[in-house]
mmCIF file of C-alpha atoms in Angstrom:
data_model
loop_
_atom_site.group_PDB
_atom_site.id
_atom_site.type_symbol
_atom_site.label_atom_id
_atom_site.label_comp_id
_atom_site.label_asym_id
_atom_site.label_seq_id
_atom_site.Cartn_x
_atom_site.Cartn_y
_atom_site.Cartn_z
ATOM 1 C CA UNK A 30 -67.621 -68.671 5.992
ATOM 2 C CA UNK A 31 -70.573 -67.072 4.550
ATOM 3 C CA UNK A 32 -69.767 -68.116 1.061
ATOM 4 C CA UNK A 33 -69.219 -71.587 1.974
ATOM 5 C CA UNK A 34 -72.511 -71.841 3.645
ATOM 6 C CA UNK A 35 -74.075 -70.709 0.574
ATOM 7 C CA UNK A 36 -72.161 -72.222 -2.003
ATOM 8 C CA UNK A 37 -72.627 -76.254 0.133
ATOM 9 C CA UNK A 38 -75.710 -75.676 1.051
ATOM 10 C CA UNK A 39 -76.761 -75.121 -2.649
ATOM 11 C CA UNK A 40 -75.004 -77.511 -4.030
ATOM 12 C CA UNK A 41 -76.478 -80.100 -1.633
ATOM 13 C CA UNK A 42 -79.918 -78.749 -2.814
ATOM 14 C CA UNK A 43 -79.273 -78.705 -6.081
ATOM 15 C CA UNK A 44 -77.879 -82.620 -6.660
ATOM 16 C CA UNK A 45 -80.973 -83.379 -4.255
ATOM 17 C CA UNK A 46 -83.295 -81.774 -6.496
ATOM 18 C CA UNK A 47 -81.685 -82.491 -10.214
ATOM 19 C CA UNK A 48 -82.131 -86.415 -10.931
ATOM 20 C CA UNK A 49 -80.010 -85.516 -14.122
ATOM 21 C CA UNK A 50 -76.685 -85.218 -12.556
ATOM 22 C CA UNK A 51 -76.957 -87.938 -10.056
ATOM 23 C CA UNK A 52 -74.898 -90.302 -10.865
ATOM 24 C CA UNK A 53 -71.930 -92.135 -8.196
ATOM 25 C CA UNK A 54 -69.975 -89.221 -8.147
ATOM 26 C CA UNK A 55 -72.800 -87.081 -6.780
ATOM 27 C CA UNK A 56 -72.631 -89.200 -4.025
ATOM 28 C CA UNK A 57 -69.480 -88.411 -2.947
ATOM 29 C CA UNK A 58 -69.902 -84.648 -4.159
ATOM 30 C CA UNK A 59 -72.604 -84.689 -1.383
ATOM 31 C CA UNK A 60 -70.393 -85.502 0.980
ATOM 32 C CA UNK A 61 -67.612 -83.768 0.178
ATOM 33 C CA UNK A 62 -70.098 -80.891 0.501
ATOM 34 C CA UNK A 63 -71.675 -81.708 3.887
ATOM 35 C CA UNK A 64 -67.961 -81.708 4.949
ATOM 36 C CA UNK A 65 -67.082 -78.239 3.396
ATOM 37 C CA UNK A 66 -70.647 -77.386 5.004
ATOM 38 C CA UNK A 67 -69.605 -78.894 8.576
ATOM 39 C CA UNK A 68 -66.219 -76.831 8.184
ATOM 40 C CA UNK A 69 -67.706 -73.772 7.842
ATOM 41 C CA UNK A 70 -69.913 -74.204 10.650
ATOM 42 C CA UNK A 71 -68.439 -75.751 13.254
ATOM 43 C CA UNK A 72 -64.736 -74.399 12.887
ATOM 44 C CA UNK A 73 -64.333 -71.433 10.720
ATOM 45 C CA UNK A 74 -66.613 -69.000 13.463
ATOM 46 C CA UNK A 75 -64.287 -70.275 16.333
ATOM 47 C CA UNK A 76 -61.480 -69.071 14.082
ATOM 48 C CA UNK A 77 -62.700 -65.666 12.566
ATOM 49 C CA UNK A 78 -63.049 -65.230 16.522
ATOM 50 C CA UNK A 79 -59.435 -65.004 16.991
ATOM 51 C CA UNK A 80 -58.898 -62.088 14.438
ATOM 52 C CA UNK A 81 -61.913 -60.108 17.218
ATOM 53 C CA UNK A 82 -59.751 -61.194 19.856
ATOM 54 C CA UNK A 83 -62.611 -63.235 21.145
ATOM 55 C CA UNK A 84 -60.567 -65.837 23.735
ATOM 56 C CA UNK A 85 -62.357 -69.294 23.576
ATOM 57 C CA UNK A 86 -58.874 -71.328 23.729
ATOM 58 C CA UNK A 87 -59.055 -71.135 27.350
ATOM 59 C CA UNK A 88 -62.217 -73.261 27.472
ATOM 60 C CA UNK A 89 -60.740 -76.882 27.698
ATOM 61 C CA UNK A 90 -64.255 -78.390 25.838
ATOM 62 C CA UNK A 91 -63.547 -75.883 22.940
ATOM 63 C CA UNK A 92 -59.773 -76.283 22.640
ATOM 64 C CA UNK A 93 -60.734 -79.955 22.032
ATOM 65 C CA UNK A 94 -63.215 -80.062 19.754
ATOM 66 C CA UNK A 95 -62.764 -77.411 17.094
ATOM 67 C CA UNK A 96 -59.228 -78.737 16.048
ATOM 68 C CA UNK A 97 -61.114 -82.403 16.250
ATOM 69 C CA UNK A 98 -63.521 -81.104 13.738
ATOM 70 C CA UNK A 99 -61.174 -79.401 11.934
ATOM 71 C CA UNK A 100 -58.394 -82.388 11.199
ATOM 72 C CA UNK A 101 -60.966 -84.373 10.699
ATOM 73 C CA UNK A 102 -62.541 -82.103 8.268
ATOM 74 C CA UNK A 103 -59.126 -82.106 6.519
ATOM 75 C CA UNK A 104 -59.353 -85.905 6.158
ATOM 76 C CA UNK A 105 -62.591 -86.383 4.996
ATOM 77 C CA UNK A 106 -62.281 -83.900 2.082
ATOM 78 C CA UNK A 107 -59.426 -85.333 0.653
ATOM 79 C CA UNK A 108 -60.318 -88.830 1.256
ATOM 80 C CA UNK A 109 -64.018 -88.247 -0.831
ATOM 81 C CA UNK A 110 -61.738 -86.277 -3.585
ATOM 82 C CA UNK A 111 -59.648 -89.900 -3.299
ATOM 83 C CA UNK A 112 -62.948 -91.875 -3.683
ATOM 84 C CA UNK A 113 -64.341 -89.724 -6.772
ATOM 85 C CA UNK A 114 -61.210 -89.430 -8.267
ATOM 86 C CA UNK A 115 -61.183 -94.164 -8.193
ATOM 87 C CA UNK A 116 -64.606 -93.811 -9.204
ATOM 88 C CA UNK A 117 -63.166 -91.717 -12.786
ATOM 89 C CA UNK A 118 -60.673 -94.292 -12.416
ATOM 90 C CA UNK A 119 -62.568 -97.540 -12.556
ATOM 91 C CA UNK A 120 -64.940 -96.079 -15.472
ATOM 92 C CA UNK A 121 -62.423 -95.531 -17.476
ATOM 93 C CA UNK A 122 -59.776 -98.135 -17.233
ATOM 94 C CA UNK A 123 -61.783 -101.246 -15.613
ATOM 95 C CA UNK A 124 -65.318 -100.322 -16.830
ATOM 96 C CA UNK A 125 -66.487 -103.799 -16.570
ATOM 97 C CA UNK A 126 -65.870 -103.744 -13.154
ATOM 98 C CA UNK A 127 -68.208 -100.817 -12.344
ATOM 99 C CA UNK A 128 -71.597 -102.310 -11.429
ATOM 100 C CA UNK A 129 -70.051 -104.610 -9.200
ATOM 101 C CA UNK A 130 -68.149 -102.119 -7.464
ATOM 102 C CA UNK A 131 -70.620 -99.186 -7.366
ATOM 103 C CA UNK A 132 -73.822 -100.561 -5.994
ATOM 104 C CA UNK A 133 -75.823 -98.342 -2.978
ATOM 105 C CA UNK A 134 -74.912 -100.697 -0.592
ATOM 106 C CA UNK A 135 -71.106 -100.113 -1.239
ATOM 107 C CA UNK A 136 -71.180 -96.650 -1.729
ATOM 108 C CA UNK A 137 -73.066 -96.132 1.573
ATOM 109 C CA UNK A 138 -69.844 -98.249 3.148
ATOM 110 C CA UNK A 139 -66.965 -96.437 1.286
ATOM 111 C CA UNK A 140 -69.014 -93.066 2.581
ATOM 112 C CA UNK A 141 -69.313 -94.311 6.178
ATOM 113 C CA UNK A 142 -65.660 -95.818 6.256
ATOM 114 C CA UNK A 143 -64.187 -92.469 4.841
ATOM 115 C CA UNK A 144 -66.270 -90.485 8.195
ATOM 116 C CA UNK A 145 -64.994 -93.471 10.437
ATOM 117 C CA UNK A 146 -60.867 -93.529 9.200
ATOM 118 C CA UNK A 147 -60.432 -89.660 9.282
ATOM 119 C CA UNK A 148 -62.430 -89.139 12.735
ATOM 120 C CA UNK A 149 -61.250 -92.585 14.095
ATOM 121 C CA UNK A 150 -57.587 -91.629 13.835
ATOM 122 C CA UNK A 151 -57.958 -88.669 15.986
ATOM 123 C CA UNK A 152 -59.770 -90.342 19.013
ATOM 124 C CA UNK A 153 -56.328 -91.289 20.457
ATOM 125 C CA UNK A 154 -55.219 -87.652 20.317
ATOM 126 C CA UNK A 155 -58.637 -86.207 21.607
ATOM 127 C CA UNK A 156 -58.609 -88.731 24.692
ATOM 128 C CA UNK A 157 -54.325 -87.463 25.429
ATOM 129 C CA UNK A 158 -53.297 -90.916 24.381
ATOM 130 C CA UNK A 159 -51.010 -90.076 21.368
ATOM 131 C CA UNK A 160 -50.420 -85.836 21.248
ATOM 132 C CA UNK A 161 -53.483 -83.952 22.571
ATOM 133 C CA UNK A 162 -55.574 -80.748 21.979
ATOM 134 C CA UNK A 163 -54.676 -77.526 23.306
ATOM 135 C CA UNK A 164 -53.708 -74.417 22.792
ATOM 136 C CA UNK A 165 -50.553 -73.721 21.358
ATOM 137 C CA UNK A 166 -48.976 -70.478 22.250
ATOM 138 C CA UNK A 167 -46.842 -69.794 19.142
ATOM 139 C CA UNK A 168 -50.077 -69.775 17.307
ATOM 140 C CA UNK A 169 -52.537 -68.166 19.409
ATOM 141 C CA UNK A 170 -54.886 -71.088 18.830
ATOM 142 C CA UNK A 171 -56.329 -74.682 19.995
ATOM 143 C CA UNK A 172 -54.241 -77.340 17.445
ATOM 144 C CA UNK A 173 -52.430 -80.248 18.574
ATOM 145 C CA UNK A 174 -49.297 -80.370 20.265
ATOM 146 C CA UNK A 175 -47.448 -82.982 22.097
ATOM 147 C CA UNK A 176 -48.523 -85.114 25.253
ATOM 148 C CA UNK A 177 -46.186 -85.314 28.340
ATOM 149 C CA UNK A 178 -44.164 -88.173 26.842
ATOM 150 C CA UNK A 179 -43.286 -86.255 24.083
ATOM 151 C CA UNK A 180 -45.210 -87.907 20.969
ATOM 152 C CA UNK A 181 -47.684 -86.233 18.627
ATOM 153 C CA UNK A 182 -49.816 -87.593 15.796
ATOM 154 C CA UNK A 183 -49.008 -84.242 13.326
ATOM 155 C CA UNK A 184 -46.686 -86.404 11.236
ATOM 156 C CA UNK A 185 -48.222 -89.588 11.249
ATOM 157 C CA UNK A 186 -51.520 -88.207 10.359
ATOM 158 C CA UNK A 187 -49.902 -85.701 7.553
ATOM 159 C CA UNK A 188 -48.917 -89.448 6.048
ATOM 160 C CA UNK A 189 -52.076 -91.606 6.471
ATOM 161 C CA UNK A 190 -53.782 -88.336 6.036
ATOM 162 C CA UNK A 191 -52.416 -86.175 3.715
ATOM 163 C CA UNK A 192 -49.455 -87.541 1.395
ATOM 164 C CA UNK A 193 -51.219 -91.109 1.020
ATOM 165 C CA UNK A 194 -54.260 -90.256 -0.576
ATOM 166 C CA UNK A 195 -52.360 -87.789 -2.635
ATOM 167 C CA UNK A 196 -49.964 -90.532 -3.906
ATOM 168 C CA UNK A 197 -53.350 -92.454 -4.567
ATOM 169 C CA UNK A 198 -54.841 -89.941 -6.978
ATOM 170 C CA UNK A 199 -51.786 -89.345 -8.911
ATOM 171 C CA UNK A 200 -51.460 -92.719 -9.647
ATOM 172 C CA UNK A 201 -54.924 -92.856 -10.723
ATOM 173 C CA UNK A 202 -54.833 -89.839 -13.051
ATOM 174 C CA UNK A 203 -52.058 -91.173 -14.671
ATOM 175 C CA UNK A 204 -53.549 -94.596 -15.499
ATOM 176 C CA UNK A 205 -56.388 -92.465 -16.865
ATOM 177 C CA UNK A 206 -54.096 -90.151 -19.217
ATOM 178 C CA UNK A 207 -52.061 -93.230 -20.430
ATOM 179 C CA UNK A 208 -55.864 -95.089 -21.463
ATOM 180 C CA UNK A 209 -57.195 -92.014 -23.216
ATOM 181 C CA UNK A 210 -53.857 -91.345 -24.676
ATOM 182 C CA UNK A 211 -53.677 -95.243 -25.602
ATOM 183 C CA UNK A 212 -57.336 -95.646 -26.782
ATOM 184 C CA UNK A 213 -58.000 -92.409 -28.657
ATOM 185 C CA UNK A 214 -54.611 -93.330 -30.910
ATOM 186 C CA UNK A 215 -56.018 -97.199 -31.624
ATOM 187 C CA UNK A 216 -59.225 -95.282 -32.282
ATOM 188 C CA UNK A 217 -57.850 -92.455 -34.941
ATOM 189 C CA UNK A 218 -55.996 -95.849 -36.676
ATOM 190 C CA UNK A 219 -59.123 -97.245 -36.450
ATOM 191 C CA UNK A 220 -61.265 -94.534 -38.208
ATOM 192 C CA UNK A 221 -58.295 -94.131 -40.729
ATOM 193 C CA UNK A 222 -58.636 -97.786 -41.598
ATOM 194 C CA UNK A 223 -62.184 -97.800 -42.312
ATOM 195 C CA UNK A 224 -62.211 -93.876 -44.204
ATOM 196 C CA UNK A 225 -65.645 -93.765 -43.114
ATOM 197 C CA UNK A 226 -67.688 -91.156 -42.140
ATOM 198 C CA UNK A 227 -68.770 -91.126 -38.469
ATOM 199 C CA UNK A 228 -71.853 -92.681 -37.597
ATOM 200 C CA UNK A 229 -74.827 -90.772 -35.845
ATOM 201 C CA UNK A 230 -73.628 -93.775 -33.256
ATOM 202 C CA UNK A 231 -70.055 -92.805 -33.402
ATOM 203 C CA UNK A 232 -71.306 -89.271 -32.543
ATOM 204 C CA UNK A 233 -72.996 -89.892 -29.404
ATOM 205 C CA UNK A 234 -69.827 -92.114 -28.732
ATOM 206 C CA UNK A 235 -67.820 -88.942 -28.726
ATOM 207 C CA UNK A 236 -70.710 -86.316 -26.915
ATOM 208 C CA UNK A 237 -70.382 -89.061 -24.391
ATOM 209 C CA UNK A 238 -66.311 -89.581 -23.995
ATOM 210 C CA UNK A 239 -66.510 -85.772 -23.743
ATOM 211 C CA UNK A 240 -69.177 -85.573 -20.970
ATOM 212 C CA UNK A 241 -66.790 -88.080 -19.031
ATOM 213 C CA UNK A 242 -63.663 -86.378 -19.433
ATOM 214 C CA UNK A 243 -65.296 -82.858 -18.337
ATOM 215 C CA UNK A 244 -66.053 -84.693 -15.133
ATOM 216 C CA UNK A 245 -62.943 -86.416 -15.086
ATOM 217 C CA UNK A 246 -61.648 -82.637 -15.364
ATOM 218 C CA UNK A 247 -63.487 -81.093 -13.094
ATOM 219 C CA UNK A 248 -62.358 -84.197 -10.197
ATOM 220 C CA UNK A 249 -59.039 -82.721 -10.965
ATOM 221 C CA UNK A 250 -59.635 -79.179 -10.295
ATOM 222 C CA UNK A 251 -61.056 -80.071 -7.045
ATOM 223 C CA UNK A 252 -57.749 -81.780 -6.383
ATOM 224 C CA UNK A 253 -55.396 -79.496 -7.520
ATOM 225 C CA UNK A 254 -57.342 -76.584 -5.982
ATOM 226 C CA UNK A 255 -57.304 -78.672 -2.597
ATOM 227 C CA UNK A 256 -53.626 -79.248 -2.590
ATOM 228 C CA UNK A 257 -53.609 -75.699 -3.342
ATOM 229 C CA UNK A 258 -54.935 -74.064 -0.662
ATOM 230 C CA UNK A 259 -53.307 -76.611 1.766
ATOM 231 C CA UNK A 260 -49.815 -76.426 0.550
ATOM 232 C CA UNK A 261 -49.202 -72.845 2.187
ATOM 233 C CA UNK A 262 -49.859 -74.020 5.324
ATOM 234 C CA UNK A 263 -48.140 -76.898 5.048
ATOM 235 C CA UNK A 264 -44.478 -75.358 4.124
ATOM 236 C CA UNK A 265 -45.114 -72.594 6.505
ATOM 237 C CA UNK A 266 -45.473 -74.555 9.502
ATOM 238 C CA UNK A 267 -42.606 -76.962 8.322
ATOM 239 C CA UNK A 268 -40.132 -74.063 7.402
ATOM 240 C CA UNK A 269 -41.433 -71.751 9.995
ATOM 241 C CA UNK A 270 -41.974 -73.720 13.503
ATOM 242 C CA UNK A 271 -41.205 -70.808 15.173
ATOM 243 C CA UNK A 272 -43.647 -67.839 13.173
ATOM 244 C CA UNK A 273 -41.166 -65.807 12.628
ATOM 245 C CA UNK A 274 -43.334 -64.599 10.084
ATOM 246 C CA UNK A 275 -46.745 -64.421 11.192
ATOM 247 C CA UNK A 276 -47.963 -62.560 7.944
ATOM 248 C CA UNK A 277 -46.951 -65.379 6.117
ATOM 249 C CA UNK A 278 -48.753 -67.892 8.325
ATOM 250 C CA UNK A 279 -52.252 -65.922 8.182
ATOM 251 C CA UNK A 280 -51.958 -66.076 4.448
ATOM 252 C CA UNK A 281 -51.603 -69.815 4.358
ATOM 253 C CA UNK A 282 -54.654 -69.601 7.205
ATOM 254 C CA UNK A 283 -56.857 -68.183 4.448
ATOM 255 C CA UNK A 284 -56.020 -70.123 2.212
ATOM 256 C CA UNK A 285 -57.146 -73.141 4.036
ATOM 257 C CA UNK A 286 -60.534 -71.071 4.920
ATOM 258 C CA UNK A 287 -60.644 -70.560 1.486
ATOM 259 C CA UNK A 288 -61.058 -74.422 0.757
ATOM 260 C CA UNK A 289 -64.228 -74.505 2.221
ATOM 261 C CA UNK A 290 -65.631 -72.203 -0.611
ATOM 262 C CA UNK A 291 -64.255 -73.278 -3.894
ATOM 263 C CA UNK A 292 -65.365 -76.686 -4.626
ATOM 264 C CA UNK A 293 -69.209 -74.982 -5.885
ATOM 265 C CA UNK A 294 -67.589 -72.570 -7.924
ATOM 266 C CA UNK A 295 -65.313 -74.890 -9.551
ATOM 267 C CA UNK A 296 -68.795 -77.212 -10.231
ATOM 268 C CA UNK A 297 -70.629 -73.914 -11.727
ATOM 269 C CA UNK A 298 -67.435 -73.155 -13.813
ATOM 270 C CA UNK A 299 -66.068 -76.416 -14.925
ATOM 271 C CA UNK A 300 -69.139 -78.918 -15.861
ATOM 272 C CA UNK A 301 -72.027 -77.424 -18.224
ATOM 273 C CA UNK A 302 -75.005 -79.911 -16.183
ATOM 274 C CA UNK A 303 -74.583 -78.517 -12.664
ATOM 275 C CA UNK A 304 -74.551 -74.661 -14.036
ATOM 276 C CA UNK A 305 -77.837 -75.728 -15.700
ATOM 277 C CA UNK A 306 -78.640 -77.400 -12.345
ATOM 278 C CA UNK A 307 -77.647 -74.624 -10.228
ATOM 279 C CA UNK A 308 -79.383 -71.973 -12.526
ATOM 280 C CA UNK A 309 -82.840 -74.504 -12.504
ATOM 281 C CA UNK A 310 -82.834 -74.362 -8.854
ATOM 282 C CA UNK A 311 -82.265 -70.568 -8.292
ATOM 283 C CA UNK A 312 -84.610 -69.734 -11.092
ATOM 284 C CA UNK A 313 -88.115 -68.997 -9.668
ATOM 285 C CA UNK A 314 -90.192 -70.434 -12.421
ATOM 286 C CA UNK A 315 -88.438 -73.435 -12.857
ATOM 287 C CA UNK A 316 -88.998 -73.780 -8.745
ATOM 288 C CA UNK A 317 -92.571 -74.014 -8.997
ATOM 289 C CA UNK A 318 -92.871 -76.174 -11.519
ATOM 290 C CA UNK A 319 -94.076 -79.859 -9.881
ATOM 291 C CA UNK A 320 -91.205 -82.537 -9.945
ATOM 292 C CA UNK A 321 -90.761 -85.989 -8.767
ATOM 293 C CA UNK A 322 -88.399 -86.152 -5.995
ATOM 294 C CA UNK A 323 -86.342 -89.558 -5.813
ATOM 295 C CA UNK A 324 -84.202 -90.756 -3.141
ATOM 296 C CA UNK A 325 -80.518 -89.948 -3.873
ATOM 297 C CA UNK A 326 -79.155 -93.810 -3.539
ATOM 298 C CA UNK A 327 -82.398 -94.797 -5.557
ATOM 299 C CA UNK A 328 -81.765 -93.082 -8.307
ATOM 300 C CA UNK A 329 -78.253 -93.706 -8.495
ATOM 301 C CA UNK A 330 -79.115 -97.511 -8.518
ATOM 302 C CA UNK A 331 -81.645 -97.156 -11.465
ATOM 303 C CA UNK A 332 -78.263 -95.582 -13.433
ATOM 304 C CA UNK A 333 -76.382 -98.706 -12.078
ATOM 305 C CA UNK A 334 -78.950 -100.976 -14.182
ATOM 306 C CA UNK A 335 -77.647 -101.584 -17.988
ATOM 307 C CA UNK A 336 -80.969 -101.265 -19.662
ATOM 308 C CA UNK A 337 -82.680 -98.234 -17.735
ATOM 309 C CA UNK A 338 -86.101 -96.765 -19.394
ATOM 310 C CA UNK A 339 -85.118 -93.001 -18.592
ATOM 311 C CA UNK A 340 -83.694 -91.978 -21.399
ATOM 312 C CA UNK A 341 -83.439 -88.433 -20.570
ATOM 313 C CA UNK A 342 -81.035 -90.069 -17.462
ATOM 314 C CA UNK A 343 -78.694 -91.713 -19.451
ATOM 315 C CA UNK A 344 -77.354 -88.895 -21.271
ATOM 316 C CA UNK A 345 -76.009 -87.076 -18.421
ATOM 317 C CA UNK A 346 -73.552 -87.914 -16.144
ATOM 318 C CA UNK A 347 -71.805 -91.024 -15.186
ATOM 319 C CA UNK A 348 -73.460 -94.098 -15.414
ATOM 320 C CA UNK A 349 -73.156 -98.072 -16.410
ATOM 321 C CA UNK A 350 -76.018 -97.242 -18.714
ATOM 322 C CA UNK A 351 -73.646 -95.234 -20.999
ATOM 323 C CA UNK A 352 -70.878 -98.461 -21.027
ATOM 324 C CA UNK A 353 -73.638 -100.918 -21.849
ATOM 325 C CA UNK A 354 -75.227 -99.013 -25.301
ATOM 326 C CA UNK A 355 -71.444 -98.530 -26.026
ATOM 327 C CA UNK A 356 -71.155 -102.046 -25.989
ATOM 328 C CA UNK A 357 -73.144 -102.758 -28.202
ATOM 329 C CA UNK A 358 -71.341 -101.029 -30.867
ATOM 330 C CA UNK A 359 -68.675 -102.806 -33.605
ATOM 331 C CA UNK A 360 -65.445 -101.153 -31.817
ATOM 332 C CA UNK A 361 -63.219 -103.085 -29.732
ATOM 333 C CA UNK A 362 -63.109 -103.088 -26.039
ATOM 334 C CA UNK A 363 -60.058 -100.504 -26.627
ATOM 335 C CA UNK A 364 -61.930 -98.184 -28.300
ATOM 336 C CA UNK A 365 -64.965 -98.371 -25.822
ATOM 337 C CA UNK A 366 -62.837 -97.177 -23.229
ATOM 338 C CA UNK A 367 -62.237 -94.397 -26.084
ATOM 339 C CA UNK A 368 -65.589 -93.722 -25.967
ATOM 340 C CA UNK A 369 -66.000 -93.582 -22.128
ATOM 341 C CA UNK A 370 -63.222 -91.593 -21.523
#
């Protein structure tokens, strides 16, 4: 808990404060953070209470809320990792599609409609319509169990919830292997065919296809560490209804805390701008030096714009910038999604 305060917190602070990794994806990273951040707060005391043998399940308003918070937490996360992970996927396989797509208006919606799908499908259960929220015996905590008629939304919101969205991003990923696998071939036949040297153009061509694909990277690791430390739980409660092994289950408990905490540390280990980003921000000199704060969704639509004066800007991060100087180079439109990705 206190880790995951720390780590979301600072990375909110630090995309807030570093106009050179704001790009789309920050967007989302916000988010994604403000969820972790919610998490944390709102459900993981409530839980560490349970290990002090602190009883709050027997406080109906409680019992409700907390697993509301936390399902819904659940949802959100994975559908921003779903959003990011289309964003990586629409830069690199329908680039020309981008700044229509990803304007502030849009990504304000997609934001907004993520908080209202993974919230929305858990009124029914909070209100007793479809399962409700108490507290389940077998596992000494609020979650939700079935109504008086029998039903429960477990399964259909492990679907819509869970296995949906993860169906989504594998599909995704695998469009984006097959294009750089694709592209970077016609591009080596390409450079073979001309047995020229590369260009100072072709070079910033590649520092750029390499700052993409360590973010593409990095929206992986998120994925794969969120599938991670949601899997245990997952098989455990399916292959273990009963806890017959409650060791077991508080392993695959932890695990899930452990989500909360591991999306900064994958950012500080994985992508060379935020751990320049996070060090600026904790450094004390670089703190007092004067900078120009700009509105997140401002920013992000000066990136959207083809030409944009900053040049510092455009070479970090994801942005429409980077496709339209690309453009103007003699590849083909193959080998500009080369370059992107």
């Amino acid at each position: 808990m206190c880790i995951g305060i720390v780590g979301n917190s600072l990375t909110i602070l630090v995309i807030l404060k570093s106009p050179r990794i704001r790009n789309v994806a920050s967007a989302f990273i916000i988010s994604l953070g403000a969820a972790d951040l919610l998490f944390c707060i709102a459900v993981l005391p409530f839980n560490a209470s349970r290990f002090l043998n602190i009883n709050w399940v027997q406080y109906p308003i409680l019992c409700s809320m907390v697993p509301f918070f936390q399902y819904g937490n659940i949802g959100i996360s994975l559908l921003f990792i779903t959003m990011i992970t289309i964003n990586r996927y629409i830069m690199i396989v329908h680039s020309s599609l981008y700044s229509i797509v990803y304007r502030p208006i849009w990504i304000t919606s997609m934001i907004i409609l993520c908080i209202i799908i993974s919230f929305g499908m858990l009124v029914p259960t909070l209100l007793g319509k479809w399962g409700k929220f108490e507290n389940d015996p077998k596992l000494g905590s609020c979650s939700i169990i079935s109504d008086e008629s029998g039903r429960s939304s477990k399964f259909a919101l492990f679907i819509t919830g869970f296995i949906i969205p993860c169906i989504v991003i594998v599909c995704c990923y695998t469009s984006i292997f097959w294009v750089v696998r694709k592209s970077e071939q016609r591009m080596r036949r390409h450079q073979l065919s001309t047995q020229s040297d590369p260009t100072v153009t072709n070079m910033q061509s590649i520092k750029r296809k390499l700052s993409e694909w360590r973010i593409t990277k990095m929206v992986l690791a998120i994925f794969l560490s969120f599938v991670l430390c949601y899997l245990p739980i997952t098989i455990t409660k399916t292959s273990d209804p009963d806890v017959q092994y409650p060791a077991l289950l508080l392993i695959a408990y932890i695990m899930v805390y452990a989500s909360a905490c591991v999306n900064p540390i994958i950012y500080v280990i994985m992508n060379k701008q935020y751990r320049k980003a996070f060090e600026s921000v904790l450094s004390v000199g670089c703190c007092e030096k004067a900078t120009k704060r700009v509105p997140v969704l401002r920013s992000i639509s000066k990136r959207l714009q083809p030409h944009g004066k900053n040049q510092e800007d455009r070479g970090f991060g994801t942005t429409v910038s980077h496709v339209s100087s690309i453009a103007l180079e003699s590849l083909d439109y193959n080998n500009r999604i080369s370059s992107i990705a």
